[in-house]
CSV table of C-alpha atoms in Angstrom, one decimal:
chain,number,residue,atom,x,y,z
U,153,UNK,CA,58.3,59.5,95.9
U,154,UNK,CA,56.8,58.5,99.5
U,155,UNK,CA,56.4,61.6,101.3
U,156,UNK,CA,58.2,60.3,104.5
U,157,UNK,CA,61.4,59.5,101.9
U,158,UNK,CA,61.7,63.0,101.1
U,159,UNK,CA,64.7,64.7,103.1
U,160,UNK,CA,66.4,68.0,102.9
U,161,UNK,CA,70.7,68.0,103.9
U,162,UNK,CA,71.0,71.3,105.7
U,163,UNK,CA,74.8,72.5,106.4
U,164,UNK,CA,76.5,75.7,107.6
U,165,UNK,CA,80.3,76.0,107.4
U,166,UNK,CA,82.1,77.1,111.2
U,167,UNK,CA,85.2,78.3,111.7
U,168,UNK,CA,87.0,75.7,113.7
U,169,UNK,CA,88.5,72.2,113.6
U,170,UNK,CA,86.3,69.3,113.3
U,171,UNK,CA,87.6,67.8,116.7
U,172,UNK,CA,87.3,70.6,118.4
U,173,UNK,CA,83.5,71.1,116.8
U,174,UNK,CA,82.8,67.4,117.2
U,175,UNK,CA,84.2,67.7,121.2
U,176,UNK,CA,81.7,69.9,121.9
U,177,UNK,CA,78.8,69.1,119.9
U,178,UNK,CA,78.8,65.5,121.0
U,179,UNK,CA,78.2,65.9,124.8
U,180,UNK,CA,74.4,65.6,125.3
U,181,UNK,CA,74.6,68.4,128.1
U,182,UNK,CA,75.4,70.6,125.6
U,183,UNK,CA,72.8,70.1,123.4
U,184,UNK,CA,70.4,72.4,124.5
U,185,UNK,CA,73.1,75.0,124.6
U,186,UNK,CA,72.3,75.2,120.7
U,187,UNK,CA,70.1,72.6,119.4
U,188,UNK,CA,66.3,74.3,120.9
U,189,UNK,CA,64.8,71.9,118.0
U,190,UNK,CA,65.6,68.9,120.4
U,191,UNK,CA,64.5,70.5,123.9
U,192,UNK,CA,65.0,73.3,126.3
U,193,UNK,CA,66.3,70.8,128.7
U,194,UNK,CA,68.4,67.8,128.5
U,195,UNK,CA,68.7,65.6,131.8
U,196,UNK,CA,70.5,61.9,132.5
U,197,UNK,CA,67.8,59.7,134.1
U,198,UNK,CA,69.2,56.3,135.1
U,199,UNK,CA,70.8,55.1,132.1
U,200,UNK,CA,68.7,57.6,129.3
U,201,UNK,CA,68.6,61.1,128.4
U,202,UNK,CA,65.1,62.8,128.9
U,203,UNK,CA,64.1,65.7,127.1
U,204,UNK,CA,61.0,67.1,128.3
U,205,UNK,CA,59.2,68.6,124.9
U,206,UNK,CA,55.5,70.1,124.4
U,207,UNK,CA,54.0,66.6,123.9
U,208,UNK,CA,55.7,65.4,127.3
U,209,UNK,CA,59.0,63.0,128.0
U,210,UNK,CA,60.7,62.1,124.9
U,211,UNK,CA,63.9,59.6,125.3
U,212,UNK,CA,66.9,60.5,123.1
U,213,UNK,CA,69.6,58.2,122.4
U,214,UNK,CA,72.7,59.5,121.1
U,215,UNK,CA,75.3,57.8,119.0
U,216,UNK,CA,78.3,56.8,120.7
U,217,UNK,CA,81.9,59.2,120.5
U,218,UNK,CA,83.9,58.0,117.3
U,219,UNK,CA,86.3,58.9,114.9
U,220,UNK,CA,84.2,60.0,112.1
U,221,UNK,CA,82.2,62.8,112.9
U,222,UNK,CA,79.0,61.0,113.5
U,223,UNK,CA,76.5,62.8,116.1
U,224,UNK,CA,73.4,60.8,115.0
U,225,UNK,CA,70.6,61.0,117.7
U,226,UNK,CA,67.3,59.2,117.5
U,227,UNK,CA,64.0,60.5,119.8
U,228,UNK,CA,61.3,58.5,120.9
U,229,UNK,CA,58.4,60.8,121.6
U,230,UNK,CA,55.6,60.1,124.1
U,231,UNK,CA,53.5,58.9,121.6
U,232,UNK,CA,55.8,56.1,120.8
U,233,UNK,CA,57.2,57.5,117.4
U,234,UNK,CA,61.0,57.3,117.1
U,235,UNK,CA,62.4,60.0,114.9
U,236,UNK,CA,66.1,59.4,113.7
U,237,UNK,CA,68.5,62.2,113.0
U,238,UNK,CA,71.8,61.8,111.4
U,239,UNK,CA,74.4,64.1,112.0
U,240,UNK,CA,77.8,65.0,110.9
U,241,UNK,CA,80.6,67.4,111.2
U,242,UNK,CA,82.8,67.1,108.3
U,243,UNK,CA,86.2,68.1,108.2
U,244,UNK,CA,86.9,71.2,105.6
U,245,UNK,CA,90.7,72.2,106.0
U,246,UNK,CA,91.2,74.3,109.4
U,247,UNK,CA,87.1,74.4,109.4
U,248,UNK,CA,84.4,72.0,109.3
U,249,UNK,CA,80.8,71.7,108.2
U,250,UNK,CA,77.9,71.1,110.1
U,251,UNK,CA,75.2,68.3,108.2
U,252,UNK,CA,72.3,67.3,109.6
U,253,UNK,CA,69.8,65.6,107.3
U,254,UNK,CA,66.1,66.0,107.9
U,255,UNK,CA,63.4,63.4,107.2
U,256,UNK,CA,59.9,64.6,106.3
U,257,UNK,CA,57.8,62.6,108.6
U,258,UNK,CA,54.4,60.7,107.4
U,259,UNK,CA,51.7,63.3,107.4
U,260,UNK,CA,53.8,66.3,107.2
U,261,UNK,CA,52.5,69.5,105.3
U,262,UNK,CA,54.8,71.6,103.0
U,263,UNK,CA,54.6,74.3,104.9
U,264,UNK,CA,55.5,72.0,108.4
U,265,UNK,CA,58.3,70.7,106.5
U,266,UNK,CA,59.7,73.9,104.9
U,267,UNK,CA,59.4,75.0,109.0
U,268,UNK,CA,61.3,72.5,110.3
U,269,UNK,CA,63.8,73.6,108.5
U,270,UNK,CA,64.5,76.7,109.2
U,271,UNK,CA,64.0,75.4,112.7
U,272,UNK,CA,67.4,73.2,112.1
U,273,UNK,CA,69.1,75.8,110.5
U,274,UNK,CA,68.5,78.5,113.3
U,275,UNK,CA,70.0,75.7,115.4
U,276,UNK,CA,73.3,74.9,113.3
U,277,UNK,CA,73.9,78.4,113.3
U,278,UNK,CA,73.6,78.6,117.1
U,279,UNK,CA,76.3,75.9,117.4
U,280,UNK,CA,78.1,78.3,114.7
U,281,UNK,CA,78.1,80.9,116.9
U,282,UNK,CA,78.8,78.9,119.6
U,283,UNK,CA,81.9,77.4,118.2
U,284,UNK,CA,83.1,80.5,117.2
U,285,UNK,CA,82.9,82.7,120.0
């Protein structure tokens, strides 16, 4: 298998509704509220959303509001790579689940990728704690 093919689903279960998780987790100004893997600051510049990361201005486009649950985003970083991440919050009864699936990227270590994860999943259990408070 291609290294860049490998991907990991990471989920965490929160205790409330899927529309009311999906309400909040898919407005972009909330984003940095819980998702630090993205960037510390989120701002709307013309028509885009600009995320200001440690290699410089990265452009994030987010999916748009539906009915399903998606919350896909895709970022173009300043070196012109465009990394895609899908998104979903799943309805489970009264509670939801969180699923974000991550995409090792060419050239990524073991070690980088088992990182990145654990990245992610400090992030979907901010918007856990979010959600739930």
């Amino acid at each position: 298998m291609n290294a860049w093919r490998e991907m990991r689903r990471l989920t965490i279960v929160i205790d409330r509704s899927a529309a009311e998780a999906y309400d909040f987790l898919s407005a972009p100004e909330n984003f940095p509220r819980w998702a630090s893997g993205l960037a510390a600051t989120l701002r709307k510049v013309d028509d885009e959303w600009v995320a200001d990361t440690p290699e410089g201005r990265a452009v994030v486009r987010f999916s748009e509001r539906n009915t399903y649950g998606v919350l896909d985003h895709a970022v173009t970083l300043p070196r012109g790579v465009t990394v895609y991440v899908p998104l979903r919050v799943v309805a489970k009864g009264g509670s939801c689940e969180l699923v974000l699936t991550l995409f090792r990227q060419p050239g990524t270590s073991d070690e980088r990728f088992a990182a990145d994860a654990q990245w992610v999943m400090r992030d979907l259990d901010a918007a856990k704690r979010l959600l739930e408070a």
